[in-house]
CSV table of C-alpha atoms and ligand atoms in Angstrom, one decimal:
chain,number,residue,atom,x,y,z
A,1,MET,CA,-0.1,0.0,0.0
A,2,THR,CA,1.5,3.4,-1.2
A,3,ASP,CA,0.1,7.0,-0.4
A,4,GLU,CA,1.7,8.0,-3.6
A,5,LEU,CA,-0.6,8.5,-6.7
A,6,VAL,CA,0.4,6.3,-9.6
A,7,SER,CA,-0.2,7.7,-13.1
A,8,VAL,CA,-2.9,6.0,-15.2
A,9,GLU,CA,-0.1,5.0,-17.7
A,10,ASP,CA,2.0,3.3,-15.1
A,11,HIS,CA,-0.9,1.4,-13.5
A,12,ARG,CA,-2.0,0.3,-17.4
A,13,ASP,CA,1.7,-0.5,-18.0
A,14,ARG,CA,2.0,-2.5,-14.7
A,15,ILE,CA,-1.1,-4.5,-15.9
A,16,LEU,CA,-0.2,-5.0,-19.5
A,17,SER,CA,3.5,-6.0,-18.8
A,18,SER,CA,2.5,-9.1,-16.6
A,19,ILE,CA,-0.4,-10.2,-19.1
A,20,ASP,CA,0.4,-12.3,-22.0
A,21,PRO,CA,-1.8,-12.9,-25.2
A,22,LEU,CA,-3.5,-16.2,-24.7
A,23,PRO,CA,-1.9,-19.2,-26.6
A,24,ALA,CA,-3.4,-19.5,-30.2
A,25,PHE,CA,-4.8,-22.5,-31.6
A,26,ASP,CA,-6.4,-23.7,-34.7
A,27,GLN,CA,-10.3,-22.8,-34.6
A,28,PRO,CA,-12.8,-23.5,-36.9
A,29,LEU,CA,-13.9,-20.7,-38.7
A,30,MET,CA,-17.2,-19.6,-37.0
A,31,GLU,CA,-15.4,-20.0,-33.8
A,32,ALA,CA,-12.8,-17.6,-35.0
A,33,PHE,CA,-15.3,-15.0,-35.8
A,34,GLY,CA,-14.5,-11.9,-34.1
A,35,LEU,CA,-11.3,-13.0,-32.8
A,36,ALA,CA,-7.6,-12.1,-34.1
A,37,ALA,CA,-5.9,-14.0,-36.6
A,38,ALA,CA,-2.8,-15.5,-35.1
A,39,GLU,CA,-1.2,-16.3,-38.7
A,40,ASP,CA,-0.6,-14.7,-41.7
A,41,VAL,CA,-2.9,-16.7,-44.2
A,42,TYR,CA,-1.9,-17.0,-47.7
A,43,ALA,CA,-4.0,-18.0,-50.6
A,44,SER,CA,-3.7,-21.7,-51.6
A,45,VAL,CA,-5.9,-21.4,-54.5
A,46,ALA,CA,-6.5,-18.8,-56.9
A,47,LEU,CA,-10.1,-17.2,-57.1
A,48,PRO,CA,-12.0,-17.7,-59.2
A,49,GLY,CA,-10.3,-21.2,-59.4
A,50,PHE,CA,-11.1,-21.4,-63.2
A,51,ASP,CA,-11.9,-19.3,-66.1
A,52,ASN,CA,-15.9,-19.1,-65.5
A,53,SER,CA,-19.1,-17.5,-67.0
A,54,ALA,CA,-20.0,-14.1,-65.5
A,55,MET,CA,-23.5,-14.4,-67.3
A,56,ASP,CA,-26.3,-16.8,-68.5
A,57,GLY,CA,-25.5,-17.4,-72.4
A,58,TYR,CA,-23.4,-18.9,-74.9
A,59,ALA,CA,-19.4,-19.5,-74.9
A,60,VAL,CA,-18.2,-18.6,-78.1
A,61,VAL,CA,-15.1,-17.9,-80.1
A,62,HIS,CA,-14.8,-14.2,-80.4
A,63,ALA,CA,-14.0,-14.0,-83.9
A,64,ASP,CA,-17.0,-16.4,-84.8
A,65,VAL,CA,-19.4,-13.5,-83.6
A,66,ALA,CA,-17.6,-10.4,-84.0
A,67,SER,CA,-19.9,-9.4,-87.0
A,68,ALA,CA,-23.1,-10.0,-85.4
A,69,THR,CA,-25.5,-7.3,-85.4
A,70,GLU,CA,-29.6,-7.0,-85.5
A,71,GLU,CA,-29.5,-7.0,-89.2
A,72,ASN,CA,-26.9,-9.3,-89.9
A,73,PRO,CA,-27.1,-11.9,-87.0
A,74,VAL,CA,-24.6,-15.0,-86.7
A,75,HIS,CA,-26.0,-18.3,-86.4
A,76,LEU,CA,-24.0,-21.0,-84.6
A,77,PRO,CA,-25.1,-24.7,-83.8
A,78,VAL,CA,-25.2,-25.3,-80.0
A,79,VAL,CA,-23.0,-28.3,-79.0
A,80,GLY,CA,-23.7,-28.7,-75.5
A,81,GLU,CA,-24.8,-27.1,-72.1
A,82,ILE,CA,-22.7,-26.4,-68.9
A,83,GLY,CA,-24.3,-25.6,-65.9
A,84,ALA,CA,-22.6,-24.4,-62.5
A,85,GLY,CA,-21.1,-27.5,-61.2
A,86,GLN,CA,-21.6,-29.5,-64.2
A,87,ALA,CA,-18.6,-29.4,-66.4
A,88,SER,CA,-18.7,-32.7,-68.4
A,89,LEU,CA,-18.1,-30.7,-71.4
A,90,LEU,CA,-14.5,-29.7,-71.5
A,91,ALA,CA,-13.8,-28.2,-74.8
A,92,MET,CA,-15.3,-26.7,-78.1
A,93,SER,CA,-14.2,-26.1,-81.5
A,94,PRO,CA,-14.5,-22.6,-83.5
A,95,GLY,CA,-17.8,-22.3,-85.3
A,96,THR,CA,-19.9,-23.7,-82.4
A,97,ALA,CA,-21.5,-22.3,-79.3
A,98,VAL,CA,-22.0,-23.9,-75.8
A,99,LYS,CA,-24.9,-22.7,-73.7
A,100,ILE,CA,-23.4,-21.8,-70.4
A,101,MET,CA,-24.7,-20.7,-66.8
A,102,THR,CA,-23.3,-17.9,-64.6
A,103,GLY,CA,-20.4,-19.3,-62.7
A,104,ALA,CA,-19.8,-22.5,-65.0
A,105,PRO,CA,-16.3,-23.3,-66.2
A,106,LEU,CA,-15.5,-21.8,-69.7
A,107,PRO,CA,-14.8,-24.9,-72.1
A,108,ALA,CA,-11.3,-24.7,-73.6
A,109,GLY,CA,-11.5,-23.1,-76.9
A,110,ALA,CA,-14.2,-20.6,-76.1
A,111,ASP,CA,-12.8,-16.9,-75.0
A,112,SER,CA,-16.1,-15.0,-74.6
A,113,VAL,CA,-19.8,-15.3,-73.4
A,114,VAL,CA,-22.8,-13.9,-75.5
A,115,PRO,CA,-25.5,-13.1,-72.8
A,116,TYR,CA,-29.1,-14.7,-73.7
A,117,GLU,CA,-30.4,-11.0,-74.0
A,118,TRP,CA,-28.3,-10.8,-77.3
A,119,THR,CA,-29.8,-14.0,-78.7
A,120,ASP,CA,-32.7,-15.9,-79.4
A,121,ARG,CA,-32.1,-18.4,-76.5
A,122,GLY,CA,-32.0,-21.4,-79.2
A,123,VAL,CA,-31.5,-24.9,-78.2
A,124,ALA,CA,-30.2,-26.7,-81.1
A,125,ASN,CA,-29.0,-23.4,-82.9
A,126,VAL,CA,-28.5,-20.1,-81.6
A,127,VAL,CA,-29.1,-16.7,-83.3
A,128,ILE,CA,-26.7,-14.0,-82.1
A,129,THR,CA,-27.6,-10.3,-82.7
A,130,SER,CA,-24.9,-8.5,-80.8
A,131,SER,CA,-20.9,-9.4,-80.2
A,132,PRO,CA,-19.2,-9.1,-76.9
A,133,GLU,CA,-15.9,-7.6,-76.5
A,134,PRO,CA,-13.0,-10.2,-76.6
A,135,GLY,CA,-13.1,-11.8,-73.2
A,136,GLN,CA,-16.3,-10.0,-72.2
A,137,HIS,CA,-18.4,-11.9,-69.5
A,138,VAL,CA,-15.7,-14.2,-68.8
A,139,ARG,CA,-14.2,-14.0,-65.3
A,140,PRO,CA,-10.7,-15.1,-65.5
A,141,ARG,CA,-8.9,-17.5,-63.1
A,142,GLY,CA,-7.0,-15.5,-60.5
A,143,GLU,CA,-8.7,-12.4,-61.2
A,144,ASP,CA,-9.8,-11.8,-57.7
A,145,VAL,CA,-7.0,-13.6,-55.8
A,146,ALA,CA,-3.9,-15.0,-56.9
A,147,GLU,CA,-2.4,-18.3,-55.6
A,148,GLY,CA,0.0,-17.0,-52.8
A,149,ASP,CA,-1.7,-13.6,-51.9
A,150,LEU,CA,-1.7,-12.5,-48.4
A,151,LEU,CA,-5.3,-12.6,-47.4
A,152,VAL,CA,-5.2,-11.8,-43.8
A,153,GLN,CA,-2.6,-10.6,-41.7
A,154,GLU,CA,-1.7,-11.8,-38.2
A,155,GLY,CA,-3.7,-9.5,-35.5
A,156,THR,CA,-6.7,-8.9,-38.1
A,157,VAL,CA,-9.8,-9.1,-36.5
A,158,LEU,CA,-11.7,-11.8,-38.2
A,159,GLY,CA,-15.0,-10.2,-39.4
A,160,PRO,CA,-17.6,-11.5,-41.8
A,161,ARG,CA,-15.5,-10.4,-44.7
A,162,GLN,CA,-12.4,-12.1,-43.7
A,163,ILE,CA,-14.4,-15.3,-42.5
A,164,GLY,CA,-16.0,-15.6,-46.0
A,165,LEU,CA,-12.6,-15.0,-47.8
A,166,LEU,CA,-10.9,-18.0,-45.8
A,167,ALA,CA,-14.0,-20.2,-46.4
A,168,ALA,CA,-13.7,-19.2,-50.1
A,169,VAL,CA,-10.1,-20.2,-50.5
A,170,GLY,CA,-11.0,-23.6,-48.9
A,171,ARG,CA,-9.9,-23.0,-45.2
A,172,PRO,CA,-12.1,-24.6,-42.4
A,173,SER,CA,-9.9,-23.3,-39.5
A,174,VAL,CA,-7.6,-20.4,-38.7
A,175,ARG,CA,-5.4,-20.1,-36.0
A,176,SER,CA,-6.7,-17.3,-33.7
A,177,ARG,CA,-6.5,-16.5,-29.9
A,178,PRO,CA,-9.4,-17.5,-27.9
A,179,ARG,CA,-11.9,-15.1,-26.0
A,180,PRO,CA,-10.4,-14.7,-22.4
A,181,ARG,CA,-12.7,-15.9,-19.6
A,182,VAL,CA,-13.2,-13.2,-17.3
A,183,VAL,CA,-14.9,-13.8,-13.9
A,184,ILE,CA,-16.7,-11.1,-12.3
A,185,LEU,CA,-17.4,-10.9,-8.5
A,186,SER,CA,-19.0,-7.7,-6.8
A,187,THR,CA,-18.4,-7.3,-3.4
A,188,GLY,CA,-20.6,-5.4,-0.6
A,189,SER,CA,-22.9,-6.6,2.3
A,190,GLU,CA,-25.5,-4.0,0.9
A,191,LEU,CA,-25.6,-5.4,-2.7
A,192,ARG,CA,-28.9,-7.5,-3.8
A,193,GLU,CA,-29.6,-9.2,-6.9
A,194,PRO,CA,-32.0,-7.4,-9.4
A,195,GLY,CA,-35.5,-9.0,-9.1
A,196,THR,CA,-35.1,-9.6,-5.3
A,197,PRO,CA,-36.6,-7.4,-2.6
A,198,LEU,CA,-34.5,-4.3,-1.5
A,199,GLY,CA,-34.5,-3.2,2.2
A,200,HIS,CA,-34.3,0.5,3.1
A,201,ASP,CA,-30.1,-0.1,3.5
A,202,ALA,CA,-29.5,-1.9,0.3
A,203,VAL,CA,-28.8,-1.5,-3.4
A,204,TYR,CA,-28.9,-3.4,-6.5
A,205,ASP,CA,-25.7,-5.1,-7.8
A,206,GLY,CA,-25.4,-3.0,-11.3
A,207,ASN,CA,-21.7,-3.5,-11.4
A,208,SER,CA,-21.3,-7.2,-12.0
A,209,PHE,CA,-23.8,-6.7,-15.0
A,210,LEU,CA,-22.2,-3.6,-16.0
A,211,LEU,CA,-18.8,-5.3,-15.9
A,212,ALA,CA,-20.0,-8.4,-17.5
A,213,ALA,CA,-21.6,-6.7,-20.4
A,214,ALA,CA,-18.5,-4.6,-20.9
A,215,ALA,CA,-16.1,-7.6,-20.7
A,216,ARG,CA,-18.4,-9.3,-23.3
A,217,GLN,CA,-18.3,-6.3,-25.6
A,218,ALA,CA,-14.8,-6.2,-25.4
A,219,GLY,CA,-14.6,-10.0,-26.8
A,220,ALA,CA,-14.3,-11.9,-23.6
A,221,ILE,CA,-16.5,-14.7,-22.3
A,222,ALA,CA,-17.8,-13.1,-19.0
A,223,TYR,CA,-18.7,-15.2,-16.0
A,224,ARG,CA,-21.0,-13.1,-13.6
A,225,VAL,CA,-20.6,-14.6,-10.3
A,226,GLY,CA,-22.6,-11.9,-8.7
A,227,ILE,CA,-22.8,-10.9,-5.2
A,228,VAL,CA,-20.3,-11.7,-2.3
A,229,PRO,CA,-20.6,-10.1,1.2
A,230,ASP,CA,-17.9,-8.0,3.0
A,231,GLU,CA,-16.6,-11.0,4.5
A,232,PRO,CA,-12.8,-12.0,3.7
A,233,ARG,CA,-13.8,-15.8,4.2
A,234,ALA,CA,-16.5,-15.9,1.9
A,235,PHE,CA,-14.7,-13.6,-0.7
A,236,THR,CA,-11.8,-16.0,-0.5
A,237,ASP,CA,-13.9,-19.1,-0.9
A,238,ALA,CA,-15.8,-17.7,-3.8
A,239,LEU,CA,-12.6,-16.7,-5.4
A,240,ASN,CA,-11.0,-20.2,-5.0
A,241,ASP,CA,-14.2,-21.8,-6.6
A,242,GLN,CA,-13.8,-19.6,-9.6
A,243,LEU,CA,-10.1,-19.6,-10.4
A,244,VAL,CA,-10.6,-23.0,-12.5
A,245,ARG,CA,-12.4,-21.2,-15.2
A,246,ALA,CA,-10.7,-17.7,-15.2
A,247,ASP,CA,-8.1,-16.3,-17.3
A,248,MET,CA,-8.9,-13.1,-15.5
A,249,VAL,CA,-10.8,-12.0,-12.5
A,250,LEU,CA,-12.4,-8.9,-12.1
A,251,THR,CA,-13.9,-7.6,-8.6
A,252,SER,CA,-15.9,-4.5,-7.6
A,253,GLY,CA,-15.7,-2.7,-4.4
A,254,GLY,CA,-13.8,-3.3,-1.4
A,255,VAL,CA,-10.7,-1.6,-2.0
A,256,SER,CA,-10.8,1.9,-0.6
A,257,MET,CA,-10.3,3.2,2.9
A,258,GLY,CA,-13.5,1.8,4.6
A,259,ASP,CA,-13.8,-0.4,7.5
A,260,TYR,CA,-15.2,-3.2,5.7
A,261,ASP,CA,-12.7,-3.2,2.4
A,262,VAL,CA,-13.0,-7.0,2.0
A,263,VAL,CA,-11.1,-7.4,-1.4
A,264,LYS,CA,-8.1,-5.5,0.3
A,265,GLU,CA,-8.4,-7.4,3.6
A,266,ALA,CA,-8.6,-10.8,1.9
A,267,LEU,CA,-5.9,-10.3,-1.0
A,268,ALA,CA,-3.3,-8.0,0.7
A,269,PRO,CA,-1.9,-10.9,3.0
A,270,LEU,CA,-0.9,-12.8,0.0
A,271,GLY,CA,1.8,-10.4,-1.0
A,272,THR,CA,0.8,-11.0,-4.8
A,273,VAL,CA,-1.7,-8.1,-5.4
A,274,TRP,CA,-0.7,-4.5,-5.3
A,275,PHE,CA,-3.3,-1.9,-3.7
A,276,GLY,CA,-2.9,1.6,-4.1
A,277,ALA,CA,-4.2,4.8,-5.5
A,278,VAL,CA,-4.1,6.2,-9.1
A,279,ALA,CA,-4.0,9.8,-10.2
A,280,MET,CA,-7.4,9.7,-11.9
A,281,GLN,CA,-11.0,10.8,-11.0
A,282,PRO,CA,-13.3,8.9,-10.8
A,283,GLY,CA,-11.5,5.5,-10.0
A,284,LYS,CA,-8.8,6.6,-7.5
A,285,PRO,CA,-8.6,2.9,-5.5
A,286,GLN,CA,-7.2,0.4,-7.5
A,287,GLY,CA,-5.4,-3.0,-7.0
A,288,PHE,CA,-3.7,-5.6,-9.4
A,289,GLY,CA,-1.7,-8.6,-9.0
A,290,THR,CA,-1.9,-12.4,-9.6
A,291,ILE,CA,-3.7,-15.3,-7.7
A,292,GLY,CA,-3.5,-19.0,-7.2
A,293,GLU,CA,-1.0,-21.6,-8.6
A,294,ASP,CA,-1.7,-20.3,-12.1
A,295,ARG,CA,-1.0,-16.7,-11.4
A,296,VAL,CA,-4.4,-15.7,-12.6
A,297,PRO,CA,-4.6,-11.8,-12.9
A,298,ILE,CA,-6.8,-10.2,-11.0
A,299,ILE,CA,-8.1,-6.7,-11.2
A,300,THR,CA,-9.8,-5.0,-8.4
A,301,LEU,CA,-12.1,-2.1,-9.3
A,302,PRO,CA,-13.5,0.3,-7.0
A,303,GLY,CA,-17.2,0.0,-6.1
A,304,ASN,CA,-18.8,3.0,-7.4
A,305,PRO,CA,-20.5,2.4,-10.7
A,306,VAL,CA,-18.9,5.0,-12.7
A,307,SER,CA,-15.5,4.5,-11.0
A,308,SER,CA,-15.9,0.7,-11.8
A,309,TYR,CA,-16.7,1.3,-15.5
A,310,ILE,CA,-14.1,3.8,-16.4
A,311,SER,CA,-11.6,1.8,-14.5
A,312,PHE,CA,-12.8,-1.1,-16.7
A,313,GLU,CA,-12.1,1.3,-19.8
A,314,GLN,CA,-8.7,2.3,-18.7
A,315,PHE,CA,-7.3,-1.1,-17.3
A,316,VAL,CA,-9.4,-3.9,-18.1
A,317,LEU,CA,-10.4,-3.4,-21.7
A,318,PRO,CA,-6.6,-2.9,-22.7
A,319,ALA,CA,-5.8,-6.3,-20.6
A,320,ILE,CA,-8.6,-8.3,-22.5
A,321,ARG,CA,-7.4,-6.7,-25.8
A,322,ARG,CA,-3.9,-8.0,-25.1
A,323,MET,CA,-5.0,-11.4,-24.2
A,324,MET,CA,-6.9,-11.4,-27.5
A,325,GLY,CA,-3.8,-10.4,-29.7
A,326,ARG,CA,-5.8,-7.4,-30.6
A,327,THR,CA,-4.6,-3.8,-31.1
A,328,PRO,CA,-4.6,-1.0,-30.1
A,329,TYR,CA,-5.1,-1.7,-26.4
A,330,THR,CA,-6.7,1.7,-25.9
A,331,ARG,CA,-9.5,3.6,-27.4
A,332,PRO,CA,-8.9,6.1,-30.0
A,333,SER,CA,-9.4,9.8,-28.8
A,334,ALA,CA,-10.8,12.6,-30.9
A,335,ASP,CA,-10.8,16.4,-30.2
A,336,ALA,CA,-14.1,18.2,-29.4
A,337,LEU,CA,-15.3,21.5,-28.7
A,338,LEU,CA,-16.5,21.9,-25.0
A,339,ILE,CA,-20.0,23.1,-24.8
A,340,ASP,CA,-20.1,23.8,-20.8
A,341,GLY,CA,-17.2,24.4,-18.6
A,342,LEU,CA,-15.8,21.9,-16.5
A,343,ARG,CA,-14.0,21.7,-13.1
A,344,SER,CA,-11.3,19.1,-12.7
A,345,PRO,CA,-9.5,18.1,-9.4
A,346,GLU,CA,-5.8,19.1,-9.1
A,347,GLY,CA,-3.3,16.4,-9.9
A,348,ARG,CA,-5.8,13.8,-11.0
A,349,ARG,CA,-6.8,13.0,-14.5
A,350,GLN,CA,-10.4,13.4,-14.9
A,351,PHE,CA,-12.6,11.2,-17.0
A,352,ALA,CA,-15.9,13.2,-17.2
A,353,ARG,CA,-19.1,12.0,-18.8
A,354,GLY,CA,-20.2,13.7,-21.8
A,355,ILE,CA,-22.7,13.6,-24.7
A,356,LEU,CA,-21.3,13.7,-28.3
A,357,SER,CA,-22.7,16.2,-30.9
A,358,VAL,CA,-21.8,18.0,-33.9
A,359,VAL,CA,-21.7,22.0,-33.8
A,360,ASP,CA,-21.1,23.6,-36.9
A,361,GLY,CA,-19.4,20.6,-38.7
A,362,ARG,CA,-17.3,20.1,-35.6
A,363,LEU,CA,-17.3,17.3,-32.9
A,364,ALA,CA,-18.4,18.6,-29.8
A,365,VAL,CA,-19.2,17.5,-26.1
A,366,THR,CA,-21.4,18.4,-23.5
A,367,PRO,CA,-20.5,17.4,-20.0
A,368,VAL,CA,-23.4,15.3,-18.3
A,369,GLY,CA,-24.8,16.4,-14.7
A,370,PRO,CA,-22.6,17.1,-11.4
A,371,GLN,CA,-20.1,14.1,-12.5
A,372,GLY,CA,-20.7,12.1,-9.2
A,373,SER,CA,-19.0,8.7,-9.3
A,374,HIS,CA,-22.2,7.0,-8.1
A,375,MET,CA,-24.4,8.4,-11.0
A,376,ILE,CA,-25.0,5.6,-13.3
A,377,GLY,CA,-28.1,7.3,-14.8
A,378,ASP,CA,-25.7,10.0,-16.0
A,379,LEU,CA,-23.3,7.5,-17.3
A,380,ALA,CA,-26.0,5.8,-19.4
A,381,GLU,CA,-27.1,9.0,-20.8
A,382,SER,CA,-23.3,9.8,-21.8
A,383,ASP,CA,-21.6,8.3,-25.0
A,384,ALA,CA,-18.1,9.7,-24.3
A,385,LEU,CA,-15.6,10.3,-21.7
A,386,ILE,CA,-13.8,13.7,-21.5
A,387,VAL,CA,-10.2,13.6,-20.7
A,388,VAL,CA,-9.3,16.5,-18.5
A,389,PRO,CA,-5.3,16.4,-17.7
A,390,GLU,CA,-3.8,16.1,-14.2
A,391,LYS,CA,-2.7,19.8,-14.3
A,392,VAL,CA,-5.8,21.3,-15.4
A,393,THR,CA,-8.6,22.4,-12.6
A,394,TRP,CA,-11.1,24.3,-15.1
A,395,VAL,CA,-11.7,23.9,-18.8
A,396,GLU,CA,-13.7,26.8,-20.2
A,397,ALA,CA,-16.7,26.6,-22.6
A,398,GLY,CA,-15.3,26.6,-26.0
A,399,GLU,CA,-11.9,25.3,-25.5
A,400,THR,CA,-10.8,22.0,-27.4
A,401,VAL,CA,-10.8,18.7,-25.0
A,402,THR,CA,-9.8,15.2,-25.8
A,403,VAL,CA,-12.6,12.7,-25.7
A,404,LEU,CA,-12.9,9.1,-25.9
A,405,PRO,CA,-16.1,8.0,-27.8
A,406,LEU,CA,-17.3,4.8,-26.0
A,407,ASP,CA,-19.7,3.3,-28.8
A,408,GLU,CA,-17.0,3.1,-31.7
A,409,GLU,CA,-15.6,-0.2,-32.8
A,410,PHE,CA,-12.0,-0.4,-32.7
B,1,AMP,P1,-16.9,0.2,-2.3
B,1,AMP,O1,-15.8,0.4,-3.2
B,1,AMP,O2,-17.0,-1.1,-1.8
B,1,AMP,O3,-16.6,1.1,-1.0
B,1,AMP,O4,-18.3,0.8,-2.6
B,1,AMP,C1,-18.3,2.2,-3.0
B,1,AMP,C2,-19.8,2.5,-3.2
B,1,AMP,O5,-20.2,1.8,-4.2
B,1,AMP,C3,-20.8,2.3,-2.1
B,1,AMP,O6,-22.0,3.1,-2.2
B,1,AMP,C4,-21.7,0.8,-2.7
B,1,AMP,O7,-22.7,0.6,-2.3
B,1,AMP,C5,-21.3,1.0,-4.1
B,1,AMP,N1,-21.3,-0.1,-4.9
B,1,AMP,C6,-20.3,-1.2,-4.5
B,1,AMP,N2,-20.6,-2.5,-5.3
B,1,AMP,C7,-21.5,-1.9,-6.1
B,1,AMP,C8,-22.2,-2.6,-7.0
B,1,AMP,N3,-22.0,-4.0,-7.3
B,1,AMP,N4,-23.3,-2.1,-7.7
B,1,AMP,C9,-23.9,-0.8,-7.3
B,1,AMP,N5,-23.3,-0.2,-6.3
B,1,AMP,C10,-22.0,-0.6,-5.8
B,2,MG,MG1,-18.1,-2.1,-0.5
């Protein structure tokens, strides 16, 4: 326990430097959806894999139909028919046409396709009234992807387009990093589960839901354990029960200077978890370390809901992303015009809640309410954090501030 304030960066670096990306393994494509690729994937086949027709029509030799017009149509015998996936006819001679469907392989000898619309759709013979350009309506082999092309770079998050491409080149699986399993415990003898009766001195446990949802949004598998009372024994038991399924543990509450700060009381004696104060508001009391034989990382967050959420944003989100092999670790920031003046404590970085808008084509932000760290209503209304540096105690309306938009994918 130190009295000195640690900077936000130092605390984050402490966490990130003791967390490794989870080991990667080969996962079926749909399991890998949303994960970061842990290999460079090269095309082992070309796309298209063979010259094929882009239209329903007739495969022809261009020279045979070059002169075709409405007035002087070209007549050709139709010597066969090729549907997609039915390529029994492999070659044709000049002076003939082959009926061909979209996606079907072009027979050797043909070089162009006359669409149905320029013909009489003849079965034994076809009348062609217009000529394609040489090679027109043919999709050449390798036009899209050449064998050996780099398709997905290591670290790329596999979205629908990447998953589709990997399948299109015949990959059933891809090496990727799994979703971290994050166990979430909220501490507080005053807490009650939503849906149960609330006494005059109790509050509903919003944090375990907030943190579980945030963890899931970050890509993790969240195990919401729920409420643990302010009894070190109960906390330790709950923690030990959960360790087997945890790549990371999050706790909320019980880390400040109160009489019943159960997380600190239970973990400080282990000597593997640091507790201290970070130069931020809200979210000053923080803790981080490892527990159990497997040295599972544990991040202990303060109990006030807004503090808990902002601490998640600053410390847990980067940790989850690092485990998943995703970069960047922290949210991209933007500049915004501050609409109302904002007070900020000396020596601490304030993460104020704000609502984004656009004023005269410029990103703007309006601080929400009195900025209390218990105000989850205001938090829910906001869609950005306004970052006020440690040295600044007042920002005037009209000044430019740094914001962290909270709803953007990155
Ligand atoms: P603590 O950090 O345990 O001292 O809690 C600080 C404040 O946050 C107290 O007012 C708690 O009642 C409140 N709080 C703690 N945990 C939660 C939670 N899971 N959901 C809602 N409020 C909480
Ligand atoms: Mg508490």
